Short mmCIF file of C-alpha atoms in Angstrom, two decimals:
data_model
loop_
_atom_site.label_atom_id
_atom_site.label_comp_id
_atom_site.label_asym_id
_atom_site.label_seq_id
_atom_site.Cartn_x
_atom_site.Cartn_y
_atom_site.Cartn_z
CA UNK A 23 -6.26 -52.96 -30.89
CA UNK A 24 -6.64 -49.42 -31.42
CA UNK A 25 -8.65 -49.98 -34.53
CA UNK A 26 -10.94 -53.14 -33.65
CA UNK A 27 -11.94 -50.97 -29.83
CA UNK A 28 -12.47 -47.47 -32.34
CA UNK A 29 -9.79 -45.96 -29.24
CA UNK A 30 -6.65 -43.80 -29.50
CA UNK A 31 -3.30 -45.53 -30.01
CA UNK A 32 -1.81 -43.46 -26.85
CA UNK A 33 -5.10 -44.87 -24.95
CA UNK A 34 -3.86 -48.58 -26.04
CA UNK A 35 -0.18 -47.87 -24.75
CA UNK A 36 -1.51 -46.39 -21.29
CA UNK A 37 -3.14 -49.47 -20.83
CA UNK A 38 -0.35 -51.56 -21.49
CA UNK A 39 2.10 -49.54 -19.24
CA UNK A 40 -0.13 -50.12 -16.16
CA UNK A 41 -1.55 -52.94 -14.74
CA UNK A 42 -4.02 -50.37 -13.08
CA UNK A 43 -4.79 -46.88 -14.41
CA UNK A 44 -3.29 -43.99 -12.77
CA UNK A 45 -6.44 -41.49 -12.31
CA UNK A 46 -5.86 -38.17 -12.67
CA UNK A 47 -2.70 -36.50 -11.84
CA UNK A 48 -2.86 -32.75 -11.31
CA UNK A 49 0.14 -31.13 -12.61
CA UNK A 50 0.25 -28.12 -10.68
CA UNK A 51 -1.75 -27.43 -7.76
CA UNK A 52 -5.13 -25.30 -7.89
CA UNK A 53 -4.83 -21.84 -7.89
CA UNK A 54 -7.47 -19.95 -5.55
CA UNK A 55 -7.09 -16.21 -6.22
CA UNK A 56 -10.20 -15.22 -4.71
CA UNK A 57 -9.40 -17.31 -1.53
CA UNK A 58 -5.56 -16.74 -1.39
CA UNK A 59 -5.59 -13.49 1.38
CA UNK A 60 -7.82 -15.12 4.08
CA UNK A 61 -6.05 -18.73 3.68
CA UNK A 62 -4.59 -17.60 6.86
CA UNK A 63 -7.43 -16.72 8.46
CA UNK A 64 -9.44 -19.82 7.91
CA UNK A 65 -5.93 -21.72 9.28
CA UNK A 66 -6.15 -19.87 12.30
CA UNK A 67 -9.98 -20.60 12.85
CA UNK A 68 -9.53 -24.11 12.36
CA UNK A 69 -6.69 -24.54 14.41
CA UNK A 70 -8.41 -22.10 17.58
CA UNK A 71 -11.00 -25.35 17.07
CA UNK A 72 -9.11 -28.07 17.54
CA UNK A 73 -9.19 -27.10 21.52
CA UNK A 74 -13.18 -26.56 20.94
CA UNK A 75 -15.58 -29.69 21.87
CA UNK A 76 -16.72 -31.25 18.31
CA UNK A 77 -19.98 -29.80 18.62
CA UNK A 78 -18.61 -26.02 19.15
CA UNK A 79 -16.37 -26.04 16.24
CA UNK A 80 -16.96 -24.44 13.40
CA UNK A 81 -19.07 -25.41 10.09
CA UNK A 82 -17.87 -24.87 6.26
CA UNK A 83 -20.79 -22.30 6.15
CA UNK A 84 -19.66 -20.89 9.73
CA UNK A 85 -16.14 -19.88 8.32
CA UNK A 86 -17.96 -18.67 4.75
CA UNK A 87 -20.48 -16.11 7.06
CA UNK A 88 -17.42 -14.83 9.36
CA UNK A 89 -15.20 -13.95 6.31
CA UNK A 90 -18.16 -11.91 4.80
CA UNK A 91 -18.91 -10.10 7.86
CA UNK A 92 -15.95 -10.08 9.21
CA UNK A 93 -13.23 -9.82 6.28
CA UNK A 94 -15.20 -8.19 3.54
CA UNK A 95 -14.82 -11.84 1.44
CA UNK A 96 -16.32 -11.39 -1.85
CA UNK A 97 -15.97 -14.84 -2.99
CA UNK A 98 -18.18 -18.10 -3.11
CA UNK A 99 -19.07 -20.74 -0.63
CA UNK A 100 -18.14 -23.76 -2.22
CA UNK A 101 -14.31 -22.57 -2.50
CA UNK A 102 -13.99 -21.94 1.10
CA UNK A 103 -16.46 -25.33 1.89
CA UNK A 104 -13.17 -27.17 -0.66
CA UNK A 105 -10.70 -25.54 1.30
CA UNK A 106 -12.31 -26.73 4.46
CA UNK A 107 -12.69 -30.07 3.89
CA UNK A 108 -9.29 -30.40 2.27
CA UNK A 109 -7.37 -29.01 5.44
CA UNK A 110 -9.91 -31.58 7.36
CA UNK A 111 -9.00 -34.90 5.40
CA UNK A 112 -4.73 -33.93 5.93
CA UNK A 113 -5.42 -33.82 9.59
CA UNK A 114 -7.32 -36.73 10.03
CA UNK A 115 -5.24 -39.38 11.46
CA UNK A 116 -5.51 -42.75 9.49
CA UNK A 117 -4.55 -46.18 10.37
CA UNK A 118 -3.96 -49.23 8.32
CA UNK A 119 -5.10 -52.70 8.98
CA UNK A 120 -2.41 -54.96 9.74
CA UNK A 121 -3.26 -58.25 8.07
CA UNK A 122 -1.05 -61.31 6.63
CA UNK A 123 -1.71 -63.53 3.72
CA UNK A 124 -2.24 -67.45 4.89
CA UNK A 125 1.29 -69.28 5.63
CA UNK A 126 2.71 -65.48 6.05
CA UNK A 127 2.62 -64.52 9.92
CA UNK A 128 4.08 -61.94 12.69
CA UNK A 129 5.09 -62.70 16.31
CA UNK A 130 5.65 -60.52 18.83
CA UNK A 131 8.24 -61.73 21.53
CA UNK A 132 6.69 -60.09 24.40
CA UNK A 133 5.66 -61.09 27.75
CA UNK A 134 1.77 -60.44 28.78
CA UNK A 135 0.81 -61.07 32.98
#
């Protein structure tokens, strides 16, 4: 197969171990020198918002302009904006739908007035 596709052998035996690829798999997780010292601080200001109304809380580019003037940060936007929305999808509650193939069902014993 690898020959009549022009692929890599190792790409042929991937396929055939999964049914679906895998994706990417990060090995170790992503170093952030630059961002490392005020990881704390951006923890703290994200957690003083969660008792802020959505529309008070800060932005990506709100955090990014207090750790310059505040902090001395000498590093770049998008990092922090990363960092940001990373901490944002981890909190983020999530809910699966409940649903049954047909002839496959789920009762609930309960009483309802």
């Amino acid at each position: 197969m690898a020959q009549e596709f022009g692929i890599a052998r190792e790409t042929v035996r991937k396929m055939l171990r999964y049914s679906v690829p895998p994706g990417y798999r990060r090995e170790r997780p992503v170093k952030r020198p630059k961002l490392g010292p005020w990881i704390g601080v951006i923890n703290a200001i994200l957690e003083e918002d969660k008792n802020n109304p959505v529309k008070q809380r800060h932005t990506a580019k709100r955090i990014f302009d207090r750790l310059r003037q505040e902090y001395a940060y000498t590093g770049g936007y998008t990092i922090v904006k990363d960092y940001v929305r990373l901490q944002g999808a981890r909190t983020r509650e999530m809910f699966v739908p409940l649903t049954h193939a047909p002839g496959k069902a789920q009762a609930d014993f309960g009483e309802a007035w």
